[in-house]
């Protein structure tokens, strides 16, 4: 558990350093601790160190864990979400980062209406054009955003992406940059409503400093906080 404390301190220091290098305010970058496959004791250890935002990938796992933890946490759903699980996601999460279809958005909006709950969502972009990954191609983001913006319970606050994997983080930089440019184009068209500076969720354990240099406002870190998952 001490390593979780040390890891969080290291990540936060690297976050601040990367932000300063890029001339950014570190406070505009949110660290989401990715707790998929991590038991509640280790999540609690992170909470005890002051970490309050967490990311989960699997609905069943989230249903088992989230209700047993403190109520003041912010939970981000970052996995692939099927419309038939939208009700649980709408109930459990504060942000859903992986909306990539009108069908899913419509299902979320319906359950949120029943719950009388507004929800922030991000549109997941398939930035590398990889057919095995979820997300809409950058060129289709505008069309999707225009229809989702008509759904009253959803606020689209930005974009999320998982670029192709490279062992050298510098190789990921062009993808991060492309996500930022996509967000800028959509912002000019006023597609994020009142948000003139949309969220950019990009960067994981191996490449988050490059992501911060390219404008990330949310980084999603698992392994570098909790160690390897089995
Ligand atoms: C698992 C996961 C992460 C965290 O990855 P690490 O390399 O362990 O930091 C981030 N984003 C998504 C979408 C994930 O599924």
Short mmCIF file of N, CA, C and O in Angstrom, two decimals, residues 123-131 133-139 141 159-166 171-183 200-203 220:
data_model
loop_
_atom_site.label_atom_id
_atom_site.label_comp_id
_atom_site.label_asym_id
_atom_site.label_seq_id
_atom_site.Cartn_x
_atom_site.Cartn_y
_atom_site.Cartn_z
N UNK A 123 -16.97 12.05 -26.22
CA UNK A 123 -17.09 11.23 -27.43
C UNK A 123 -15.76 10.52 -27.66
O UNK A 123 -14.70 11.17 -27.69
N UNK A 124 -15.83 9.21 -27.78
CA UNK A 124 -14.59 8.46 -28.04
C UNK A 124 -14.28 8.49 -29.54
O UNK A 124 -15.12 8.16 -30.37
N UNK A 125 -13.05 8.91 -29.84
CA UNK A 125 -12.60 9.02 -31.22
C UNK A 125 -11.60 7.89 -31.51
O UNK A 125 -10.68 7.66 -30.73
N UNK A 126 -11.81 7.22 -32.61
CA UNK A 126 -10.86 6.19 -33.03
C UNK A 126 -9.75 6.88 -33.82
O UNK A 126 -9.79 6.95 -35.05
N UNK A 127 -8.80 7.41 -33.08
CA UNK A 127 -7.85 8.34 -33.64
C UNK A 127 -6.82 7.65 -34.55
O UNK A 127 -6.27 8.28 -35.45
N UNK A 128 -6.61 6.37 -34.32
CA UNK A 128 -5.64 5.65 -35.16
C UNK A 128 -6.29 4.87 -36.30
O UNK A 128 -5.61 4.19 -37.06
N UNK A 129 -7.64 4.98 -36.42
CA UNK A 129 -8.34 4.23 -37.46
C UNK A 129 -8.16 2.73 -37.34
O UNK A 129 -8.16 2.01 -38.33
N UNK A 130 -8.02 2.25 -36.08
CA UNK A 130 -7.81 0.80 -35.88
C UNK A 130 -9.15 0.09 -35.81
O UNK A 130 -10.00 0.44 -34.99
N UNK A 131 -9.33 -0.93 -36.65
CA UNK A 131 -10.67 -1.53 -36.72
C UNK A 131 -11.02 -2.30 -35.46
O UNK A 131 -12.19 -2.50 -35.15
N UNK A 133 -10.56 -1.24 -32.46
CA UNK A 133 -10.86 -0.31 -31.37
C UNK A 133 -12.20 0.40 -31.58
O UNK A 133 -12.63 0.61 -32.70
N UNK A 134 -12.83 0.77 -30.44
CA UNK A 134 -14.08 1.50 -30.49
C UNK A 134 -13.81 2.96 -30.84
O UNK A 134 -12.67 3.39 -30.93
N UNK A 135 -14.89 3.71 -30.98
CA UNK A 135 -14.75 5.13 -31.26
C UNK A 135 -15.18 5.47 -32.66
O UNK A 135 -15.17 4.62 -33.55
N UNK A 136 -15.56 6.74 -32.87
CA UNK A 136 -15.92 7.19 -34.21
C UNK A 136 -14.69 7.77 -34.89
O UNK A 136 -13.83 8.36 -34.24
N UNK A 137 -14.59 7.64 -36.21
CA UNK A 137 -13.49 8.30 -36.92
C UNK A 137 -13.60 9.81 -36.74
O UNK A 137 -14.72 10.33 -36.62
N UNK A 138 -12.47 10.52 -36.70
CA UNK A 138 -12.51 11.98 -36.51
C UNK A 138 -13.48 12.67 -37.46
O UNK A 138 -14.20 13.60 -37.07
N UNK A 139 -13.55 12.20 -38.70
CA UNK A 139 -14.40 12.86 -39.71
C UNK A 139 -15.88 12.70 -39.41
O UNK A 139 -16.70 13.44 -39.97
N UNK A 141 -17.11 12.75 -36.22
CA UNK A 141 -17.40 13.29 -34.88
C UNK A 141 -18.44 14.40 -34.93
O UNK A 141 -19.36 14.46 -34.11
N UNK A 159 -13.59 15.17 -25.78
CA UNK A 159 -13.25 13.98 -26.55
C UNK A 159 -12.29 13.08 -25.77
O UNK A 159 -11.53 13.55 -24.92
N UNK A 160 -12.34 11.80 -26.10
CA UNK A 160 -11.42 10.82 -25.50
C UNK A 160 -10.86 9.95 -26.61
O UNK A 160 -11.54 9.71 -27.61
N UNK A 161 -9.61 9.51 -26.45
CA UNK A 161 -9.06 8.58 -27.43
C UNK A 161 -8.03 7.67 -26.80
O UNK A 161 -7.39 8.00 -25.80
N UNK A 162 -7.89 6.50 -27.40
CA UNK A 162 -6.85 5.55 -27.07
C UNK A 162 -6.06 5.30 -28.35
O UNK A 162 -6.47 4.51 -29.18
N UNK A 163 -4.96 5.99 -28.54
CA UNK A 163 -4.19 5.84 -29.78
C UNK A 163 -3.55 4.46 -29.89
O UNK A 163 -3.55 3.71 -28.92
N UNK A 164 -3.00 4.14 -31.04
CA UNK A 164 -2.29 2.88 -31.18
C UNK A 164 -1.15 2.78 -30.17
O UNK A 164 -0.65 3.81 -29.71
N UNK A 165 -0.76 1.54 -29.84
CA UNK A 165 0.33 1.38 -28.86
C UNK A 165 1.69 1.46 -29.54
O UNK A 165 1.94 0.86 -30.57
N UNK A 166 2.57 2.25 -28.91
CA UNK A 166 3.99 2.30 -29.29
C UNK A 166 4.80 2.24 -28.00
O UNK A 166 4.39 2.83 -27.01
N UNK A 171 6.23 8.52 -30.33
CA UNK A 171 5.50 8.06 -31.52
C UNK A 171 4.00 8.30 -31.39
O UNK A 171 3.28 8.28 -32.38
N UNK A 172 3.52 8.50 -30.17
CA UNK A 172 2.08 8.71 -29.96
C UNK A 172 1.71 10.19 -30.13
O UNK A 172 0.56 10.55 -30.34
N UNK A 173 2.73 11.06 -30.05
CA UNK A 173 2.48 12.50 -30.08
C UNK A 173 1.57 12.95 -31.25
O UNK A 173 0.62 13.72 -31.03
N UNK A 174 1.80 12.49 -32.49
CA UNK A 174 0.94 12.96 -33.59
C UNK A 174 -0.54 12.62 -33.39
O UNK A 174 -1.41 13.38 -33.81
N UNK A 175 -0.81 11.51 -32.70
CA UNK A 175 -2.20 11.12 -32.46
C UNK A 175 -2.85 12.03 -31.41
O UNK A 175 -4.00 12.44 -31.54
N UNK A 176 -2.08 12.33 -30.36
CA UNK A 176 -2.58 13.27 -29.36
C UNK A 176 -2.87 14.63 -30.00
O UNK A 176 -3.89 15.27 -29.75
N UNK A 177 -1.95 15.03 -30.86
CA UNK A 177 -2.11 16.33 -31.52
C UNK A 177 -3.35 16.33 -32.40
O UNK A 177 -4.12 17.29 -32.44
N UNK A 178 -3.58 15.22 -33.08
CA UNK A 178 -4.74 15.14 -33.96
C UNK A 178 -6.05 15.19 -33.16
O UNK A 178 -7.03 15.80 -33.59
N UNK A 179 -6.04 14.58 -31.97
CA UNK A 179 -7.25 14.65 -31.15
C UNK A 179 -7.51 16.09 -30.73
O UNK A 179 -8.64 16.58 -30.76
N UNK A 180 -6.43 16.79 -30.33
CA UNK A 180 -6.60 18.19 -29.94
C UNK A 180 -7.13 19.03 -31.11
O UNK A 180 -8.03 19.85 -30.95
N UNK A 181 -6.59 18.79 -32.29
CA UNK A 181 -7.04 19.56 -33.46
C UNK A 181 -8.51 19.27 -33.78
O UNK A 181 -9.27 20.19 -34.12
N UNK A 182 -8.89 18.00 -33.66
CA UNK A 182 -10.30 17.64 -33.88
C UNK A 182 -11.18 18.40 -32.90
O UNK A 182 -12.21 18.99 -33.28
N UNK A 183 -10.77 18.44 -31.63
CA UNK A 183 -11.55 19.17 -30.61
C UNK A 183 -11.61 20.66 -30.93
O UNK A 183 -12.66 21.29 -30.77
N UNK A 200 -10.00 16.94 -22.97
CA UNK A 200 -9.27 16.00 -23.84
C UNK A 200 -8.75 14.89 -22.94
O UNK A 200 -7.79 15.10 -22.19
N UNK A 201 -9.40 13.73 -23.00
CA UNK A 201 -8.95 12.59 -22.20
C UNK A 201 -8.00 11.76 -23.03
O UNK A 201 -8.41 11.03 -23.94
N UNK A 202 -6.72 11.89 -22.74
CA UNK A 202 -5.70 11.15 -23.50
C UNK A 202 -4.44 11.04 -22.66
O UNK A 202 -4.12 11.94 -21.90
N UNK A 203 -3.75 9.92 -22.81
CA UNK A 203 -2.53 9.68 -22.04
C UNK A 203 -2.75 8.63 -20.98
O UNK A 203 -3.72 8.70 -20.23
N UNK A 220 -5.44 9.08 -17.84
CA UNK A 220 -6.00 7.86 -17.25
C UNK A 220 -4.86 6.90 -16.94
O UNK A 220 -4.28 6.31 -17.85
#
